[in-house]
mmCIF file of C-alpha atoms and ligand atoms in Angstrom:
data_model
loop_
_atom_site.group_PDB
_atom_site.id
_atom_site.type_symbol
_atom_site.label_atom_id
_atom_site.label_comp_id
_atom_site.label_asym_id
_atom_site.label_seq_id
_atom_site.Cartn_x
_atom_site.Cartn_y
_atom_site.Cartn_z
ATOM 1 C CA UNK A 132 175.401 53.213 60.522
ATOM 2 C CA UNK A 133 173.083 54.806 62.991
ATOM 3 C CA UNK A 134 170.323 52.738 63.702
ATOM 4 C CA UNK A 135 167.701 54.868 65.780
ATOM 5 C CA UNK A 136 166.151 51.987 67.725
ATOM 6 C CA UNK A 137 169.308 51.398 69.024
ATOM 7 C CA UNK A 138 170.843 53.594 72.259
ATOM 8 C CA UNK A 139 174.116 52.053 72.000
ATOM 9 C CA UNK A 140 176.094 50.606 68.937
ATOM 10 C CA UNK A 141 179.267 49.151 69.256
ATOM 11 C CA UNK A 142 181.136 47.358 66.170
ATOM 12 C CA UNK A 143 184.636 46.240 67.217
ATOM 13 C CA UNK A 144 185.442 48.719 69.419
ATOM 14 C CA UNK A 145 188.657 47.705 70.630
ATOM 15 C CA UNK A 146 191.207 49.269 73.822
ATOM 16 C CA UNK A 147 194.806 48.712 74.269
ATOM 17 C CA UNK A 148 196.453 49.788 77.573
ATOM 18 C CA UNK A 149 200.078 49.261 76.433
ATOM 19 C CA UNK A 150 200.887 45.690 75.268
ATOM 20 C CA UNK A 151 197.862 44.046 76.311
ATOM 21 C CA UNK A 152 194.169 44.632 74.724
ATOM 22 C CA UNK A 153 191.682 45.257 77.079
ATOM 23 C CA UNK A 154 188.850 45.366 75.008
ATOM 24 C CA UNK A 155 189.016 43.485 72.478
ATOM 25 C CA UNK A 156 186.500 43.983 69.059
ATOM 26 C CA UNK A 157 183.781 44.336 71.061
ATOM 27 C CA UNK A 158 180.632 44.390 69.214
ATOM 28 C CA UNK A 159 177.442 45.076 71.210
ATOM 29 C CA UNK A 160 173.750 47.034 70.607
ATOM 30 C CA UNK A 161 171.624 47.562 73.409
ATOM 31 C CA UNK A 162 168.289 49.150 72.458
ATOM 32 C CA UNK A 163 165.923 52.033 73.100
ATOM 33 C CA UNK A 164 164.655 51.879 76.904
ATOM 34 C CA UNK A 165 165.736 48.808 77.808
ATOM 35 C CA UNK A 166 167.606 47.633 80.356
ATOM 36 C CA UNK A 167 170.857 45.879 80.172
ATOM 37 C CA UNK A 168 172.757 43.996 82.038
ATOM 38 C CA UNK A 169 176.955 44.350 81.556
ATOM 39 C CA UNK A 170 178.571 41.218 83.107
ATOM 40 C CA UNK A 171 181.743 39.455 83.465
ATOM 41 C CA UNK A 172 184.799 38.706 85.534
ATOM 42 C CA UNK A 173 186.507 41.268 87.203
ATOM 43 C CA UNK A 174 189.233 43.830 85.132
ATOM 44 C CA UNK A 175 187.141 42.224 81.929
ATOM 45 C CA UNK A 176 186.705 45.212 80.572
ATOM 46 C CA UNK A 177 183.333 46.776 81.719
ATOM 47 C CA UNK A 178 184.141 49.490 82.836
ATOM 48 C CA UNK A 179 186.802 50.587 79.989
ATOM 49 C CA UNK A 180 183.849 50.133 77.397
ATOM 50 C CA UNK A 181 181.539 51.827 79.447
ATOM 51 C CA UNK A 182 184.607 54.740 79.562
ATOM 52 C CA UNK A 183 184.654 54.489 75.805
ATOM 53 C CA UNK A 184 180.333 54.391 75.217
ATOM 54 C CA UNK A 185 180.051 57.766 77.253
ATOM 55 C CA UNK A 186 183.409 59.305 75.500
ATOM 56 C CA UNK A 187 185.474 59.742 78.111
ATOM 57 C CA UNK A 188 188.031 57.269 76.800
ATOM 58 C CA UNK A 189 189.073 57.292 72.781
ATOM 59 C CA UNK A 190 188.930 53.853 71.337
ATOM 60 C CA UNK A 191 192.208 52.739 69.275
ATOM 61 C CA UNK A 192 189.607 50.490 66.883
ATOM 62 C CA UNK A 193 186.433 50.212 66.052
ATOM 63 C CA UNK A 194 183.591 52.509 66.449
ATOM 64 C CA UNK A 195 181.133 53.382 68.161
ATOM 65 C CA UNK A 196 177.591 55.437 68.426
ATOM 66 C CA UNK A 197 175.861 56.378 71.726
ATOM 67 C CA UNK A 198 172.000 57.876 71.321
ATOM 68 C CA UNK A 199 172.933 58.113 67.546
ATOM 69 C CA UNK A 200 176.069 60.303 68.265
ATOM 70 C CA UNK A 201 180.197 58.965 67.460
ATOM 71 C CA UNK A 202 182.148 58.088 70.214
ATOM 72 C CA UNK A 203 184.981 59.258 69.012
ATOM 73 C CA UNK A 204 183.825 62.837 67.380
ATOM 74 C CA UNK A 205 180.985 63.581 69.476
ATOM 75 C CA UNK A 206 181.649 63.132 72.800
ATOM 76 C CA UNK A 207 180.443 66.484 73.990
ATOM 77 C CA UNK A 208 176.804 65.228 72.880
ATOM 78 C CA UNK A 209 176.980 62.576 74.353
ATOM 79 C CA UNK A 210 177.869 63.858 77.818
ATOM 80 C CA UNK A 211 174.809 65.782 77.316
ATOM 81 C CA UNK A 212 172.571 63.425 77.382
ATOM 82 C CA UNK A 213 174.302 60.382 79.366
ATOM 83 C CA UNK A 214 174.398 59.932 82.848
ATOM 84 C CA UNK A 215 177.573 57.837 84.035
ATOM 85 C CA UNK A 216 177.270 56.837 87.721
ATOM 86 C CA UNK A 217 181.029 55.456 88.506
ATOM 87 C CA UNK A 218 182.050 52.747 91.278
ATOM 88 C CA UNK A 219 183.202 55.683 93.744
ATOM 89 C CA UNK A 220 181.059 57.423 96.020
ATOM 90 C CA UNK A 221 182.476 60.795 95.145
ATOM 91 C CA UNK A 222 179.565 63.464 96.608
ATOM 92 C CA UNK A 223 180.490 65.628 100.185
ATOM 93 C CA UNK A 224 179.632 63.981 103.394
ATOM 94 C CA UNK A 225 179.627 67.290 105.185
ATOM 95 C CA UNK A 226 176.657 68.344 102.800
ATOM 96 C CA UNK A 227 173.064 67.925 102.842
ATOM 97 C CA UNK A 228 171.410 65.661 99.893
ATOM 98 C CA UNK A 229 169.765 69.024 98.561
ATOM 99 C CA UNK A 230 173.326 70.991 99.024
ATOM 100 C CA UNK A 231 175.104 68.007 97.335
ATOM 101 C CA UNK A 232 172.638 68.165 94.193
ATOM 102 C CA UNK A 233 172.762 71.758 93.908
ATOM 103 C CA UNK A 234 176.454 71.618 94.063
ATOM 104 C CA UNK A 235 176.332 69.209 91.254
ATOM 105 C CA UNK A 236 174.249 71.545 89.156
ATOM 106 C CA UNK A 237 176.410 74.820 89.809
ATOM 107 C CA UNK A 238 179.542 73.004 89.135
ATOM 108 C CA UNK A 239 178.254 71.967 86.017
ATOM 109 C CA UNK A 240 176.710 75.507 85.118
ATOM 110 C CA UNK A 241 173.020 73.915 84.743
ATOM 111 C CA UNK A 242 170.194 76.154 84.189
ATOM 112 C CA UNK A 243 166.976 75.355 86.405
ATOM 113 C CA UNK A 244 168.994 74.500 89.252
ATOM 114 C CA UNK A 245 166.010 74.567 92.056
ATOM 115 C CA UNK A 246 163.364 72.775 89.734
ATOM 116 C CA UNK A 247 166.211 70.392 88.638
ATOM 117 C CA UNK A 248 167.294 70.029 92.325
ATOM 118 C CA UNK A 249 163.428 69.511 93.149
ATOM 119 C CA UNK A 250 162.567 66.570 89.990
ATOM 120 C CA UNK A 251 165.830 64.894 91.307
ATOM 121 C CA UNK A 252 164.817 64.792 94.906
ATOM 122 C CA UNK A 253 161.164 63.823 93.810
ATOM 123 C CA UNK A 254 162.167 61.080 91.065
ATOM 124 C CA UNK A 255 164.183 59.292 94.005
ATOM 125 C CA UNK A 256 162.060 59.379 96.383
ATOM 126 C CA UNK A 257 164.900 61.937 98.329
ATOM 127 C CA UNK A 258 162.231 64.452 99.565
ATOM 128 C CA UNK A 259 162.043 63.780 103.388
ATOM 129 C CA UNK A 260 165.140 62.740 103.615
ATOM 130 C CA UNK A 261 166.716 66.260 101.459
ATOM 131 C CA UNK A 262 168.348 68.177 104.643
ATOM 132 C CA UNK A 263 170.316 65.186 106.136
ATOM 133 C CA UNK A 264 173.948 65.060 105.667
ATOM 134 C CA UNK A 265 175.181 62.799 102.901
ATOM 135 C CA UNK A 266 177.727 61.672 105.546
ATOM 136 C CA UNK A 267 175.268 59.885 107.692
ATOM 137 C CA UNK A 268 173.164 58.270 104.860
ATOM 138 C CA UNK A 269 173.389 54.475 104.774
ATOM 139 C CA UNK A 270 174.942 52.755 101.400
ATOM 140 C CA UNK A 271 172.090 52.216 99.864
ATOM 141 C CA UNK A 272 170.568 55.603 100.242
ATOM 142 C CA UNK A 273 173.918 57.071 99.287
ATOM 143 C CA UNK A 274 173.710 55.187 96.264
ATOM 144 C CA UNK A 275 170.486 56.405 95.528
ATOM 145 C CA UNK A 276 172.145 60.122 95.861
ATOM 146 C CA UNK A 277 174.628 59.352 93.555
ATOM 147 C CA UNK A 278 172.151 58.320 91.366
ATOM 148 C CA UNK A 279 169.479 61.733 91.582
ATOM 149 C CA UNK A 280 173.014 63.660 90.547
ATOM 150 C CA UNK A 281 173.987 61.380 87.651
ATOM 151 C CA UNK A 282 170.030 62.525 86.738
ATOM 152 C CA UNK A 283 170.326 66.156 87.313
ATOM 153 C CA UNK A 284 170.666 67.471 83.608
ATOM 154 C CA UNK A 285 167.637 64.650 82.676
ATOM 155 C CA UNK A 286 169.836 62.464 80.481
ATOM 156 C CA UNK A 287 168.061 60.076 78.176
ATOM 157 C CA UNK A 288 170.568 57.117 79.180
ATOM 158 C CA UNK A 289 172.233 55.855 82.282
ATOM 159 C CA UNK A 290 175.279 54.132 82.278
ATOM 160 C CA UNK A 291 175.633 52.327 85.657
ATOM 161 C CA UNK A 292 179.060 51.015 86.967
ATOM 162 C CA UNK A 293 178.267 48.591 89.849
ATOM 163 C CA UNK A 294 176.032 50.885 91.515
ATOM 164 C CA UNK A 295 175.012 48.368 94.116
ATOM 165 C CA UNK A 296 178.623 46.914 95.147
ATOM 166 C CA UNK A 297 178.534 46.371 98.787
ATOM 167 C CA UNK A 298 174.947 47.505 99.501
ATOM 168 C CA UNK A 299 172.537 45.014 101.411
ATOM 169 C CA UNK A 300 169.977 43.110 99.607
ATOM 170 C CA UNK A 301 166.976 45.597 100.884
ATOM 171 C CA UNK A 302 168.467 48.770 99.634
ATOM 172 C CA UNK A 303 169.880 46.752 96.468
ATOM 173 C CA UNK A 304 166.102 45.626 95.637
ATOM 174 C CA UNK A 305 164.983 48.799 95.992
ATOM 175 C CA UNK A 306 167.458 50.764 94.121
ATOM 176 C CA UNK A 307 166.714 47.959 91.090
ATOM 177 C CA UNK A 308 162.661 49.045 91.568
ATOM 178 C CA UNK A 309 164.183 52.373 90.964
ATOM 179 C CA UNK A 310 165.768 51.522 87.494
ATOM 180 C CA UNK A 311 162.682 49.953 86.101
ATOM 181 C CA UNK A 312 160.868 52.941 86.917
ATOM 182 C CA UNK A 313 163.239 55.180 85.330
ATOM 183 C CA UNK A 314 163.474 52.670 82.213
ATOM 184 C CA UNK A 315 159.363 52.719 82.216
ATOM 185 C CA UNK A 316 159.633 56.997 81.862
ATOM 186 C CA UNK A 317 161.996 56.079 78.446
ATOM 187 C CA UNK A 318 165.630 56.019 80.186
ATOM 188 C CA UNK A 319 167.474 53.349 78.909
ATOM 189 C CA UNK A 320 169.869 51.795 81.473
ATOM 190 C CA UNK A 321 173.045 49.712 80.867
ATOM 191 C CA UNK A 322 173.993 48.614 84.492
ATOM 192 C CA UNK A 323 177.058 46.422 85.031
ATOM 193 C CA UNK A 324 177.141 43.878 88.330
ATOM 194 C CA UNK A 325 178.376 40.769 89.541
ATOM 195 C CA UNK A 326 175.218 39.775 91.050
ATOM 196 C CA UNK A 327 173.119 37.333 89.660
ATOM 197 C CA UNK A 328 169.575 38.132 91.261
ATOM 198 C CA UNK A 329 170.356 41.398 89.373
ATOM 199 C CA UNK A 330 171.244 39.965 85.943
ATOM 200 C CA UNK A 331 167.830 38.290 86.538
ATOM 201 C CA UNK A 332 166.311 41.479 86.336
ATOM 202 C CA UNK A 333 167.565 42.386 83.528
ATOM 203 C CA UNK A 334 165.782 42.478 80.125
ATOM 204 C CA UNK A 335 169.284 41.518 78.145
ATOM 205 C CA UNK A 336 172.525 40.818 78.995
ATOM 206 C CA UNK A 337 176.079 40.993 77.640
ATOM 207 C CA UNK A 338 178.776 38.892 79.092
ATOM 208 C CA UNK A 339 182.376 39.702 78.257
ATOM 209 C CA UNK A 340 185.745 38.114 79.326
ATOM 210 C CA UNK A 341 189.099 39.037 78.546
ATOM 211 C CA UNK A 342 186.927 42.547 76.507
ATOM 212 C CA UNK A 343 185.002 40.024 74.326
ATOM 213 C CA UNK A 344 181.423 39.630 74.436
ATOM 214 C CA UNK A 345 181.364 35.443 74.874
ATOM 215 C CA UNK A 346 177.179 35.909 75.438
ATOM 216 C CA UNK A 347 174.413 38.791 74.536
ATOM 217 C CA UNK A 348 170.499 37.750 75.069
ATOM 218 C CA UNK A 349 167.706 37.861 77.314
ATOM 219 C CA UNK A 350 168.354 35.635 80.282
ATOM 220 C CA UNK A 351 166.174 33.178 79.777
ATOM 221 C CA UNK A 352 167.846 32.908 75.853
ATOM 222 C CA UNK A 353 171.694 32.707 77.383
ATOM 223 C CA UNK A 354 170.318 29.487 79.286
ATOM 224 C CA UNK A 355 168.311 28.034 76.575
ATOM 225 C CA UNK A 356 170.945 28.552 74.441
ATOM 226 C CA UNK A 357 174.294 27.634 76.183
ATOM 227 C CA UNK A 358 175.663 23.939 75.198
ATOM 228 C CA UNK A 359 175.634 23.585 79.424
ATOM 229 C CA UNK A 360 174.041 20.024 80.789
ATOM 230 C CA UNK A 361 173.376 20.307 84.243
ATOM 231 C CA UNK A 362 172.627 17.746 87.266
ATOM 232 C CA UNK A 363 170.835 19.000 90.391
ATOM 233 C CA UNK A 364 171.873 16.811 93.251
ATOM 234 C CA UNK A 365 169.435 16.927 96.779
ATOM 235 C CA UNK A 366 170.247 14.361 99.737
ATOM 236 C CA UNK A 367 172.393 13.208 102.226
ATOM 237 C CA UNK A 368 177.076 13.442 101.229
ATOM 238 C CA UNK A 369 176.666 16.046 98.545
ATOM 239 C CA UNK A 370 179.733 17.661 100.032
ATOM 240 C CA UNK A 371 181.976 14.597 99.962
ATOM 241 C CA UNK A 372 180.416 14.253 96.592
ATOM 242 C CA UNK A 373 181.382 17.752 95.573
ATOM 243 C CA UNK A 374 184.851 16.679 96.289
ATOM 244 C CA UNK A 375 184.556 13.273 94.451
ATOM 245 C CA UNK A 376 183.064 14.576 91.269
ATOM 246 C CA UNK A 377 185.702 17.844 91.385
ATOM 247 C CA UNK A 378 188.045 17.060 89.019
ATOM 248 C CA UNK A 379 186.592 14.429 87.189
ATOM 249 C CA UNK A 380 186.948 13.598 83.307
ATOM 250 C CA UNK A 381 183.890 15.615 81.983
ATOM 251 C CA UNK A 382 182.145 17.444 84.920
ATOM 252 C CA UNK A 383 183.308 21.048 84.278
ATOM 253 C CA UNK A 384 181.722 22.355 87.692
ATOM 254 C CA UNK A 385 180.123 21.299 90.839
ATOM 255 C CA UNK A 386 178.728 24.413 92.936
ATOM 256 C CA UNK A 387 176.730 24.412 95.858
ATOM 257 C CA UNK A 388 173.312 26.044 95.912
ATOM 258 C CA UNK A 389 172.198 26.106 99.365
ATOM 259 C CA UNK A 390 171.199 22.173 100.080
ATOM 260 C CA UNK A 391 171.577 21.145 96.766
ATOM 261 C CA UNK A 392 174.187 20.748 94.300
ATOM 262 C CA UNK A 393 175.037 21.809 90.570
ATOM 263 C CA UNK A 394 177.025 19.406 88.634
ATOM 264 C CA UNK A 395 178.103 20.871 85.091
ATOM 265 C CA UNK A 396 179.525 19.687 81.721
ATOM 266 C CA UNK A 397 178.981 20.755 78.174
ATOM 267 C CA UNK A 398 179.877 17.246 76.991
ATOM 268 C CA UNK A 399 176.273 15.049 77.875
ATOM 269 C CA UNK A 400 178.023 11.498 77.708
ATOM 270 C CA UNK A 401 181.159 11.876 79.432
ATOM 271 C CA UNK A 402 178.858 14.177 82.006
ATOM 272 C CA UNK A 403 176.626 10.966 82.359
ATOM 273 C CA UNK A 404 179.875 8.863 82.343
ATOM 274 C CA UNK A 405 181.145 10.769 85.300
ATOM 275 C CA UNK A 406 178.170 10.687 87.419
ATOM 276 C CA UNK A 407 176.803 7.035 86.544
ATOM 277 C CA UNK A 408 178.221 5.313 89.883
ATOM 278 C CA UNK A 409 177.067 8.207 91.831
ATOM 279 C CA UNK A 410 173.486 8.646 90.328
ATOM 280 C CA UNK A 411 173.099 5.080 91.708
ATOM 281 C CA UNK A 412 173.291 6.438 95.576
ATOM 282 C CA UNK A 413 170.145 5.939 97.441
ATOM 283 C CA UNK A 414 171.219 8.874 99.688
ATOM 284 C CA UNK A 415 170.518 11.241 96.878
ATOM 285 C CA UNK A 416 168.199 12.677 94.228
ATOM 286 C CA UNK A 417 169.469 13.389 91.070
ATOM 287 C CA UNK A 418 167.624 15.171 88.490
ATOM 288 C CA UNK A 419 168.571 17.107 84.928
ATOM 289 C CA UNK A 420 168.158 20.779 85.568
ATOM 290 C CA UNK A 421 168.523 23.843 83.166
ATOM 291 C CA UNK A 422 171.703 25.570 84.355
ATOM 292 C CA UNK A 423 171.519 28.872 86.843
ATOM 293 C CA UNK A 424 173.046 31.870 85.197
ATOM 294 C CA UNK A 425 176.056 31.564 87.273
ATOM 295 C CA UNK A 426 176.992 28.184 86.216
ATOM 296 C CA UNK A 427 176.510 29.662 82.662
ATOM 297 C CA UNK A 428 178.921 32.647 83.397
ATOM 298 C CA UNK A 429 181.664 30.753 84.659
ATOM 299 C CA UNK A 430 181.266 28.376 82.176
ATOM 300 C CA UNK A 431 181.808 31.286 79.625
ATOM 301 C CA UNK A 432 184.885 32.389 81.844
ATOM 302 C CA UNK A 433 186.190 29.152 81.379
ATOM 303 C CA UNK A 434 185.801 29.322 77.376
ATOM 304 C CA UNK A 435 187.293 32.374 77.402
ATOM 305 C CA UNK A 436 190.258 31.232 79.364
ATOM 306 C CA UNK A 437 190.960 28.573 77.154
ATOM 307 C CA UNK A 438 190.740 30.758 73.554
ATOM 308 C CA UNK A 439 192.707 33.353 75.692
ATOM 309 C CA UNK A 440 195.587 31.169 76.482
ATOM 310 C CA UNK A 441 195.572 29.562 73.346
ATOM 311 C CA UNK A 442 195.538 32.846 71.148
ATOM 312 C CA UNK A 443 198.447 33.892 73.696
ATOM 313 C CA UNK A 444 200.299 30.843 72.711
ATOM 314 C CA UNK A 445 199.641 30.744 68.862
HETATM 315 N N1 LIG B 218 194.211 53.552 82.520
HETATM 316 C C1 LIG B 218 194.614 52.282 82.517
HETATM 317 N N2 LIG B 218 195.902 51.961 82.268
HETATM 318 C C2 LIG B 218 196.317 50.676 82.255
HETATM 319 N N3 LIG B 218 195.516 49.605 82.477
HETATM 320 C C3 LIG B 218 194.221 49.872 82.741
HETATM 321 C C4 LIG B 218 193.701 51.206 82.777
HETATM 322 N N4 LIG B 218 192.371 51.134 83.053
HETATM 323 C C5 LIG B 218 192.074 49.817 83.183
HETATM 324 N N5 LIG B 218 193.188 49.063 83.002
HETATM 325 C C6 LIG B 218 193.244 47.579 83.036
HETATM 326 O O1 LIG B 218 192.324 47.108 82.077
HETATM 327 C C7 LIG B 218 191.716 45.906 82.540
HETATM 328 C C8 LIG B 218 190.216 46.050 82.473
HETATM 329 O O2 LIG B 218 189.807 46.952 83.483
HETATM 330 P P1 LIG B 218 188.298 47.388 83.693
HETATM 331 O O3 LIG B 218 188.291 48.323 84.867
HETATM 332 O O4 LIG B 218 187.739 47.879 82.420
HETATM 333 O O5 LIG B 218 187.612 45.994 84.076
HETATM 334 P P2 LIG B 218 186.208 45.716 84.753
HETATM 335 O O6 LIG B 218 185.586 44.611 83.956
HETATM 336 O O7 LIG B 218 185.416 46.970 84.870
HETATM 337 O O8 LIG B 218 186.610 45.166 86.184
HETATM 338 P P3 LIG B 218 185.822 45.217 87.608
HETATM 339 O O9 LIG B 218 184.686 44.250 87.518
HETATM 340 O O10 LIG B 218 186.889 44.769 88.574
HETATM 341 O O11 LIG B 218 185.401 46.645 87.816
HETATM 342 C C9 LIG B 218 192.242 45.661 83.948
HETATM 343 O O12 LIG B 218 193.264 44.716 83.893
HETATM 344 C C10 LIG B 218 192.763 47.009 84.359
HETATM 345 O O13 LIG B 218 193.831 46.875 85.272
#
């Protein structure tokens, strides 16, 4: 089972950490130089299947192929050839960019190190910038850093955890330019976040909850596809009418998006049942909207919830 289109292959890979199952027969292909988008709640399970994809983790079930190789008897392959940039900045402050990568590349015994050192600088964009300290680079261009090391020995396939967590949206943009360049030379990217405007930019996306994939499609599939009816509310009291509609019998979710307002159910009649009275406010627009990704992921969280607490209780 080694389907050579595909860069990753899971089929019921499966974690336990003690009692409790932290991935949970997770089953999940993400192709050839594409890239793709690993979401869900937080201690879901990303980054223990992202552990287990690159071999640094042995599954208890399941298995698993990364670039073609077995994640559980070919690890050392796949190191090879995988890049695996973690949450933690983890490079030396006191060092220069270039002294940081060429660290990197002796620790690791690499061959080439100057022309290695020199692609990595030149693929990022770190050239002017290769004699300042590490320690006085901003987030995002530390993140970028951490990103020309994770490149160093030219893998074919980058697994990302959060690289963007708690860089501003200017650096964040810029690192995502970044990883469709790299995915345009033939990298394939997997790339896990919380942020929405960077699911968006994905090409696919897996959602998981409780370590099971509840969603896997393009974005603009997840939406078409999810059993979600939405209402867009514009006008005058939507936050009094958040608070009304919170609550009630068939309106799942009511979010805010900026000066409008989301108002969610997956049943349409008690949805419309909910909202009838209110629709009839002159104060306010109401129109049917397809959902936002968000109110499709916490929808999913919700699901998951439910079949979680149930299962627990069977
Ligand atoms: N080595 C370990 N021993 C015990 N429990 C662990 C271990 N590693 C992870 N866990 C637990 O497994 C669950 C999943 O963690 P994981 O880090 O994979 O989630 P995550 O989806 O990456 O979360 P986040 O979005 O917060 O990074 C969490 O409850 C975590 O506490």
């Amino acid at each position: 089972m080694n389907d050579g289109a595909l860069a990753i292959d899971l089929r019921g890979l499966t974690k336990r950490f003690g009692a409790r199952t932290v991935v949970d027969a997770l089953s999940m292909q993400v192709r050839r130089g594409e890239v793709f988008g690993f979401l869900g709640p937080n201690g879901s399970g990303k980054t223990t299947s992202i552990r287990m994809m690159c071999g640094l983790l042995t599954a208890d079930g399941g298995e698993g192929h990364t670039l073609g190789w077995d994640i559980r008897r070919e690890a050392a392959q796949i190191k090879r050839e995988v890049g695996y940039m973690t949450q933690r900045f983890g490079l030396y402050e006191d060092l220069s960019i270039r002294e940081n990568l060429a660290f990197v590349a002796s620790i690791y015994g690499m061959d080439r190190t100057r022309q290695r050192v020199d692609t990595a600088l030149e693929r990022l964009g770190l050239q002017s910038r290769q004699h300042q300290l590490a320690g006085s680079l901003s987030g995002g261009w530390k993140q970028r850093l951490t990103l020309a090391a994770c490149m160093l020995h030219e893998p074919r396939l980058l697994l990302l955890d959060e690289p963007t967590a708690g860089v501003d949206p200017k650096a964040r943009r810029d690192f995502w330019e970044e990883i469709h360049r790299l995915a345009s030379q033939g990298i394939t990217v997997l790339v896990s976040t919380h942020y929405m405007d960077e699911a968006e930019r994905c090409h696919r996306l897996g959602y998981i909850a409780y370590g099971r994939l509840m969603a896997c499609g393009t974005p603009q599939e997840l939406v078409e596809r999810s059993a979600l009816h939405t209402w867009q509310v514009g006008g005058e009291g939507i936050t009094a009418l958040a608070e009304a509609l919170q609550g009630a019998p068939g309106v799942e979710m009511v979010t805010h998006f900026g000066n409008s307002l989301h108002v969610s159910g997956s049943d349409a009649a008690a949805l419309e049942a909910a909202t009838a009275a209110h629709r009839a406010d002159p104060r306010q627009h109401w129109q049917l909207t397809r959902p936002a990704l968000e109110d499709l992921f916490i929808h999913l969280m919700g699901q998951a919830h439910d079949n979680f607490t149930g299962n627990r209780a069977s």
